[in-house]
Each structure stands twice: as structure tokens, then as C-alpha cells.
PDB file of C-alpha atoms in Angstrom:
ATOM      1  CA  MET A   1       0.000   0.000   0.000  1.00 48.00           C
ATOM      2  CA  THR A   2       2.705   2.491   0.887  1.00 59.00           C
ATOM      3  CA  LYS A   3       4.740   3.742  -2.045  1.00 69.00           C
ATOM      4  CA  ASN A   4       8.265   5.123  -2.104  1.00 77.00           C
ATOM      5  CA  ASN A   5       7.171   8.266  -3.823  1.00 92.00           C
ATOM      6  CA  ALA A   6       4.092   9.035  -1.730  1.00 96.00           C
ATOM      7  CA  VAL A   7       3.811  11.514   1.115  1.00 97.00           C
ATOM      8  CA  TYR A   8       0.984  10.844   3.597  1.00 97.00           C
ATOM      9  CA  VAL A   9      -0.196  14.080   5.214  1.00 97.00           C
ATOM     10  CA  GLY A  10      -0.897  13.952   8.938  1.00 95.00           C
ATOM     11  CA  LYS A  11      -0.500  16.281  11.879  1.00 95.00           C
ATOM     12  CA  LYS A  12       2.999  17.600  11.269  1.00 96.00           C
ATOM     13  CA  ASN A  13       3.440  21.144  10.016  1.00 96.00           C
ATOM     14  CA  VAL A  14       3.253  21.966   6.293  1.00 97.00           C
ATOM     15  CA  MET A  15       6.997  22.521   5.890  1.00 97.00           C
ATOM     16  CA  SER A  16       7.852  18.996   7.140  1.00 98.00           C
ATOM     17  CA  TYR A  17       5.838  17.563   4.243  1.00 98.00           C
ATOM     18  CA  VAL A  18       7.218  20.072   1.719  1.00 98.00           C
ATOM     19  CA  LEU A  19      10.700  18.929   2.751  1.00 98.00           C
ATOM     20  CA  ALA A  20       9.640  15.281   2.313  1.00 97.00           C
ATOM     21  CA  VAL A  21       8.361  16.015  -1.219  1.00 98.00           C
ATOM     22  CA  VAL A  22      11.504  17.959  -2.194  1.00 97.00           C
ATOM     23  CA  THR A  23      13.696  15.133  -0.818  1.00 96.00           C
ATOM     24  CA  ILE A  24      11.908  12.488  -2.912  1.00 96.00           C
ATOM     25  CA  PHE A  25      12.357  14.576  -6.096  1.00 96.00           C
ATOM     26  CA  ASN A  26      16.021  15.155  -5.234  1.00 95.00           C
ATOM     27  CA  LYS A  27      16.532  11.379  -4.963  1.00 93.00           C
ATOM     28  CA  GLY A  28      15.660  11.187  -8.635  1.00 93.00           C
ATOM     29  CA  GLU A  29      11.936  10.308  -8.602  1.00 94.00           C
ATOM     30  CA  GLY A  30      10.018  11.954 -11.443  1.00 95.00           C
ATOM     31  CA  GLU A  31       6.695  11.925  -9.629  1.00 96.00           C
ATOM     32  CA  VAL A  32       5.473  12.431  -6.065  1.00 98.00           C
ATOM     33  CA  GLN A  33       1.978  11.724  -4.727  1.00 98.00           C
ATOM     34  CA  ILE A  34       0.622  13.776  -1.854  1.00 98.00           C
ATOM     35  CA  MET A  35      -2.118  11.763  -0.111  1.00 97.00           C
ATOM     36  CA  SER A  36      -4.436  13.266   2.435  1.00 98.00           C
ATOM     37  CA  ARG A  37      -7.904  13.012   3.924  1.00 95.00           C
ATOM     38  CA  GLY A  38     -10.432  14.898   6.009  1.00 95.00           C
ATOM     39  CA  ARG A  39      -9.316  18.237   7.359  1.00 94.00           C
ATOM     40  CA  SER A  40      -5.748  17.700   6.182  1.00 96.00           C
ATOM     41  CA  ILE A  41      -6.887  18.088   2.563  1.00 97.00           C
ATOM     42  CA  SER A  42      -6.270  21.858   2.741  1.00 97.00           C
ATOM     43  CA  LYS A  43      -2.764  21.115   4.007  1.00 97.00           C
ATOM     44  CA  ALA A  44      -2.104  18.821   1.005  1.00 98.00           C
ATOM     45  CA  VAL A  45      -2.926  21.717  -1.350  1.00 98.00           C
ATOM     46  CA  ASP A  46      -0.632  24.048   0.637  1.00 97.00           C
ATOM     47  CA  ILE A  47       2.181  21.468   0.388  1.00 98.00           C
ATOM     48  CA  ALA A  48       1.788  21.177  -3.403  1.00 98.00           C
ATOM     49  CA  GLU A  49       1.634  24.949  -3.862  1.00 98.00           C
ATOM     50  CA  ILE A  50       4.586  25.771  -1.607  1.00 97.00           C
ATOM     51  CA  THR A  51       6.705  23.043  -3.252  1.00 97.00           C
ATOM     52  CA  ARG A  52       6.031  24.492  -6.696  1.00 97.00           C
ATOM     53  CA  ASN A  53       6.134  28.190  -5.906  1.00 96.00           C
ATOM     54  CA  ARG A  54       9.044  28.290  -3.516  1.00 96.00           C
ATOM     55  CA  PHE A  55      11.284  25.267  -4.091  1.00 97.00           C
ATOM     56  CA  LEU A  56      10.786  23.435  -7.386  1.00 97.00           C
ATOM     57  CA  PRO A  57       9.299  25.760 -10.015  1.00 96.00           C
ATOM     58  CA  GLU A  58       9.822  23.107 -12.724  1.00 96.00           C
ATOM     59  CA  VAL A  59       7.374  20.766 -10.979  1.00 97.00           C
ATOM     60  CA  LYS A  60       3.790  20.678 -12.298  1.00 97.00           C
ATOM     61  CA  VAL A  61       0.545  19.298 -10.908  1.00 97.00           C
ATOM     62  CA  SER A  62      -0.105  16.372 -13.242  1.00 97.00           C
ATOM     63  CA  ASP A  63      -3.222  14.942 -11.618  1.00 97.00           C
ATOM     64  CA  ILE A  64      -5.634  15.532  -8.736  1.00 98.00           C
ATOM     65  CA  LYS A  65      -8.082  12.845  -7.634  1.00 98.00           C
ATOM     66  CA  ILE A  66     -10.724  13.145  -4.935  1.00 98.00           C
ATOM     67  CA  GLY A  67     -12.668  10.322  -3.337  1.00 97.00           C
ATOM     68  CA  THR A  68     -14.442   9.003  -0.260  1.00 97.00           C
ATOM     69  CA  GLU A  69     -13.239   6.376   2.226  1.00 96.00           C
ATOM     70  CA  GLU A  70     -15.217   4.598   4.884  1.00 93.00           C
ATOM     71  CA  MET A  71     -13.614   4.661   8.311  1.00 89.00           C
ATOM     72  CA  THR A  72     -14.494   3.049  11.617  1.00 89.00           C
ATOM     73  CA  THR A  73     -14.372   5.423  14.582  1.00 85.00           C
ATOM     74  CA  LYS A  74     -13.023   4.522  18.025  1.00 87.00           C
ATOM     75  CA  GLU A  75     -16.646   3.985  19.087  1.00 90.00           C
ATOM     76  CA  GLY A  76     -17.097   1.390  16.341  1.00 90.00           C
ATOM     77  CA  THR A  77     -19.458   3.402  14.147  1.00 91.00           C
ATOM     78  CA  LYS A  78     -18.758   3.865  10.467  1.00 91.00           C
ATOM     79  CA  THR A  79     -18.153   7.287   9.001  1.00 92.00           C
ATOM     80  CA  LYS A  80     -17.141   8.632   5.616  1.00 94.00           C
ATOM     81  CA  VAL A  81     -14.163  10.843   4.964  1.00 96.00           C
ATOM     82  CA  SER A  82     -13.098  12.664   1.802  1.00 97.00           C
ATOM     83  CA  THR A  83      -9.666  12.015   0.341  1.00 98.00           C
ATOM     84  CA  ILE A  84      -7.348  13.794  -2.082  1.00 98.00           C
ATOM     85  CA  GLU A  85      -4.369  12.561  -4.080  1.00 98.00           C
ATOM     86  CA  ILE A  86      -2.248  15.246  -5.739  1.00 98.00           C
ATOM     87  CA  THR A  87       0.396  14.046  -8.205  1.00 98.00           C
ATOM     88  CA  LEU A  88       3.366  16.343  -8.819  1.00 98.00           C
ATOM     89  CA  LYS A  89       5.593  15.687 -11.810  1.00 97.00           C
ATOM     90  CA  LYS A  90       9.031  17.003 -12.725  1.00 93.00           C
TER      91      LYS A  90
ATOM     92  CA  MET B   1     -16.091  37.728 -11.512  1.00 48.00           C
ATOM     93  CA  THR B   2     -19.045  35.848 -10.045  1.00 59.00           C
ATOM     94  CA  LYS B   3     -20.573  33.227 -12.294  1.00 69.00           C
ATOM     95  CA  ASN B   4     -24.086  31.809 -12.305  1.00 77.00           C
ATOM     96  CA  ASN B   5     -22.856  28.282 -12.020  1.00 92.00           C
ATOM     97  CA  ALA B   6     -20.244  28.789  -9.303  1.00 96.00           C
ATOM     98  CA  VAL B   7     -20.601  28.057  -5.596  1.00 97.00           C
ATOM     99  CA  TYR B   8     -18.219  29.975  -3.331  1.00 97.00           C
ATOM    100  CA  VAL B   9     -17.503  28.031  -0.148  1.00 97.00           C
ATOM    101  CA  GLY B  10     -17.446  30.009   3.094  1.00 95.00           C
ATOM    102  CA  LYS B  11     -18.473  29.420   6.681  1.00 95.00           C
ATOM    103  CA  LYS B  12     -21.872  27.793   6.204  1.00 97.00           C
ATOM    104  CA  ASN B  13     -22.239  24.068   6.786  1.00 96.00           C
ATOM    105  CA  VAL B  14     -21.446  21.546   4.054  1.00 97.00           C
ATOM    106  CA  MET B  15     -25.080  20.677   3.323  1.00 97.00           C
ATOM    107  CA  SER B  16     -25.976  24.321   2.490  1.00 98.00           C
ATOM    108  CA  TYR B  17     -23.431  24.242  -0.316  1.00 98.00           C
ATOM    109  CA  VAL B  18     -24.453  20.746  -1.475  1.00 98.00           C
ATOM    110  CA  LEU B  19     -28.007  22.090  -1.781  1.00 98.00           C
ATOM    111  CA  ALA B  20     -26.706  25.087  -3.769  1.00 97.00           C
ATOM    112  CA  VAL B  21     -24.857  22.768  -6.186  1.00 98.00           C
ATOM    113  CA  VAL B  22     -27.873  20.463  -6.619  1.00 97.00           C
ATOM    114  CA  THR B  23     -30.141  23.481  -7.219  1.00 96.00           C
ATOM    115  CA  ILE B  24     -27.884  24.834  -9.984  1.00 96.00           C
ATOM    116  CA  PHE B  25     -27.863  21.440 -11.753  1.00 96.00           C
ATOM    117  CA  ASN B  26     -31.647  21.197 -11.383  1.00 95.00           C
ATOM    118  CA  LYS B  27     -32.016  24.583 -13.098  1.00 93.00           C
ATOM    119  CA  GLY B  28     -30.503  22.967 -16.169  1.00 93.00           C
ATOM    120  CA  GLU B  29     -26.814  23.941 -15.929  1.00 94.00           C
ATOM    121  CA  GLY B  30     -24.501  21.194 -17.206  1.00 95.00           C
ATOM    122  CA  GLU B  31     -21.548  22.252 -15.066  1.00 96.00           C
ATOM    123  CA  VAL B  32     -21.002  23.638 -11.569  1.00 98.00           C
ATOM    124  CA  GLN B  33     -17.771  25.073 -10.168  1.00 98.00           C
ATOM    125  CA  ILE B  34     -17.034  24.776  -6.456  1.00 98.00           C
ATOM    126  CA  MET B  35     -14.554  27.505  -5.481  1.00 97.00           C
ATOM    127  CA  SER B  36     -12.792  27.559  -2.163  1.00 98.00           C
ATOM    128  CA  ARG B  37      -9.634  28.675  -0.413  1.00 95.00           C
ATOM    129  CA  GLY B  38      -7.595  28.177   2.729  1.00 95.00           C
ATOM    130  CA  ARG B  39      -9.092  25.900   5.345  1.00 93.00           C
ATOM    131  CA  SER B  40     -12.369  25.608   3.447  1.00 96.00           C
ATOM    132  CA  ILE B  41     -10.629  23.549   0.754  1.00 97.00           C
ATOM    133  CA  SER B  42     -11.443  20.337   2.660  1.00 97.00           C
ATOM    134  CA  LYS B  43     -15.078  21.434   2.742  1.00 97.00           C
ATOM    135  CA  ALA B  44     -15.100  21.915  -1.048  1.00 98.00           C
ATOM    136  CA  VAL B  45     -14.004  18.280  -1.489  1.00 98.00           C
ATOM    137  CA  ASP B  46     -16.726  17.117   0.942  1.00 97.00           C
ATOM    138  CA  ILE B  47     -19.327  19.106  -1.042  1.00 98.00           C
ATOM    139  CA  ALA B  48     -18.251  17.517  -4.332  1.00 98.00           C
ATOM    140  CA  GLU B  49     -18.195  14.011  -2.844  1.00 98.00           C
ATOM    141  CA  ILE B  50     -21.548  14.271  -1.041  1.00 97.00           C
ATOM    142  CA  THR B  51     -23.200  15.738  -4.157  1.00 97.00           C
ATOM    143  CA  ARG B  52     -22.001  12.807  -6.266  1.00 97.00           C
ATOM    144  CA  ASN B  53     -22.407   9.974  -3.778  1.00 96.00           C
ATOM    145  CA  ARG B  54     -25.697  10.929  -2.204  1.00 96.00           C
ATOM    146  CA  PHE B  55     -27.665  13.164  -4.595  1.00 97.00           C
ATOM    147  CA  LEU B  56     -26.492  13.164  -8.210  1.00 97.00           C
ATOM    148  CA  PRO B  57     -24.691   9.913  -9.050  1.00 96.00           C
ATOM    149  CA  GLU B  58     -24.599  10.869 -12.750  1.00 96.00           C
ATOM    150  CA  VAL B  59     -22.392  13.875 -11.992  1.00 97.00           C
ATOM    151  CA  LYS B  60     -18.625  13.486 -12.523  1.00 97.00           C
ATOM    152  CA  VAL B  61     -15.619  15.508 -11.432  1.00 97.00           C
ATOM    153  CA  SER B  62     -14.437  16.938 -14.755  1.00 97.00           C
ATOM    154  CA  ASP B  63     -11.588  19.133 -13.520  1.00 97.00           C
ATOM    155  CA  ILE B  64      -9.758  20.148 -10.362  1.00 98.00           C
ATOM    156  CA  LYS B  65      -7.416  23.143 -10.300  1.00 98.00           C
ATOM    157  CA  ILE B  66      -5.309  24.323  -7.396  1.00 98.00           C
ATOM    158  CA  GLY B  67      -3.539  27.652  -7.083  1.00 97.00           C
ATOM    159  CA  THR B  68      -2.276  30.395  -4.800  1.00 97.00           C
ATOM    160  CA  GLU B  69      -3.764  33.831  -4.193  1.00 96.00           C
ATOM    161  CA  GLU B  70      -2.193  36.773  -2.454  1.00 93.00           C
ATOM    162  CA  MET B  71      -4.383  38.331   0.222  1.00 89.00           C
ATOM    163  CA  THR B  72      -4.013  41.403   2.415  1.00 89.00           C
ATOM    164  CA  THR B  73      -4.759  40.778   6.092  1.00 85.00           C
ATOM    165  CA  LYS B  74      -6.669  43.192   8.348  1.00 87.00           C
ATOM    166  CA  GLU B  75      -3.282  44.371   9.633  1.00 90.00           C
ATOM    167  CA  GLY B  76      -2.223  45.290   6.099  1.00 90.00           C
ATOM    168  CA  THR B  77       0.391  42.577   5.634  1.00 92.00           C
ATOM    169  CA  LYS B  78       0.335  40.325   2.603  1.00 91.00           C
ATOM    170  CA  THR B  79      -0.164  36.601   2.908  1.00 92.00           C
ATOM    171  CA  LYS B  80      -0.626  33.718   0.499  1.00 94.00           C
ATOM    172  CA  VAL B  81      -3.556  31.363   0.512  1.00 96.00           C
ATOM    173  CA  SER B  82      -4.137  28.166  -1.471  1.00 97.00           C
ATOM    174  CA  THR B  83      -7.229  27.860  -3.647  1.00 98.00           C
ATOM    175  CA  ILE B  84      -9.163  25.016  -5.239  1.00 98.00           C
ATOM    176  CA  GLU B  85     -11.670  24.960  -8.074  1.00 98.00           C
ATOM    177  CA  ILE B  86     -13.601  21.708  -8.542  1.00 98.00           C
ATOM    178  CA  THR B  87     -15.701  21.416 -11.702  1.00 98.00           C
ATOM    179  CA  LEU B  88     -18.624  18.986 -11.621  1.00 98.00           C
ATOM    180  CA  LYS B  89     -20.251  17.980 -14.888  1.00 97.00           C
ATOM    181  CA  LYS B  90     -23.517  16.218 -15.640  1.00 93.00           C
TER     182      LYS B  90
END
């Protein structure tokens, strides 16, 4: 499930993930996927934009997919959460 | 700047905007744009997903654009904010 060229957005600050994306490109990967869900979706867009505008201007957004995942809460009930997958390409 | 078939996402709850999107489609428009920025970006994705999964299964995401806008804060300083534009098509 986990890929070498994917960055999973969680609770760290935006710049930690920007650094992760830049590092993957600098290792020679031609593509990086930024994966996020729920409230962190806004953060995924920030990460893509900051990477392109401030660090790697040659990188383009090649694809954006949105979707819905079913999750089970701590209480055992099922809930739906939106997801985003932003693909950056060099 | 404002379009007839655009929904601008602000502080209202998700279902208000879903209703706005459904209403525009029901008036006969073939396309609706969901425009959002900053923290409301996650809400824009929820609106698109709920519209498709719960109300209008024939509607598809035809395009998603992300970008950056410069804004001036109340204090007069400039700041950057990420934006998203999700196009739904019947």
C-alpha cells in the first residue's frame, strides 16, 4: 500500500511535508503523490503549492483525484471521509 | 467575476453548499464550479463528494485546479492562501 514516492499528510506542520516532497524529487523520482484526507486536505494543497512556488518551479501538478473512504471510529461506528491525491511531476 | 454556475464556499455548513450545487444542476446547468480557499478547501471536497455519492450519481468531477492567491490581512500585511476549483459535470 505504501509507495516510495508518496507523502501521507498527517499532523505535522506543512513545511515537514514540503521537505519530504523535495527530498523524494532530489533522490531522482520523477513523480510524487501527496495523499491526504479529512481536514488535512487543505494542508495537502498548501504542500503542493509551496513546493512548486518556492522550491521546485519546474514541478507541475499532473493529476488531482478526490474520493471518499469509509472509516471506523473509536466507538465502532462507520463514518465517511473525503480524500485527495495530488500528483506532482518534474 | 461571479458566475451563475459557481458556488463559493465560506463558513456555512457543508449541506448548504451541497443544496446550492444540486439546485444549480436542477435549473438545467450542465456544469457547476465549487470555489474555495484556505481551510475551506477540505469542505469543497466534501461538497463535491456528497453531491455525487448521495444526490447526483450521474455527476462526474471533470476538472480540479489548485492555485495560490495573495491576500491582504486586516493588519495590512500580505499573505498567500491556497485555492481550489472543482468542476462537476452532468
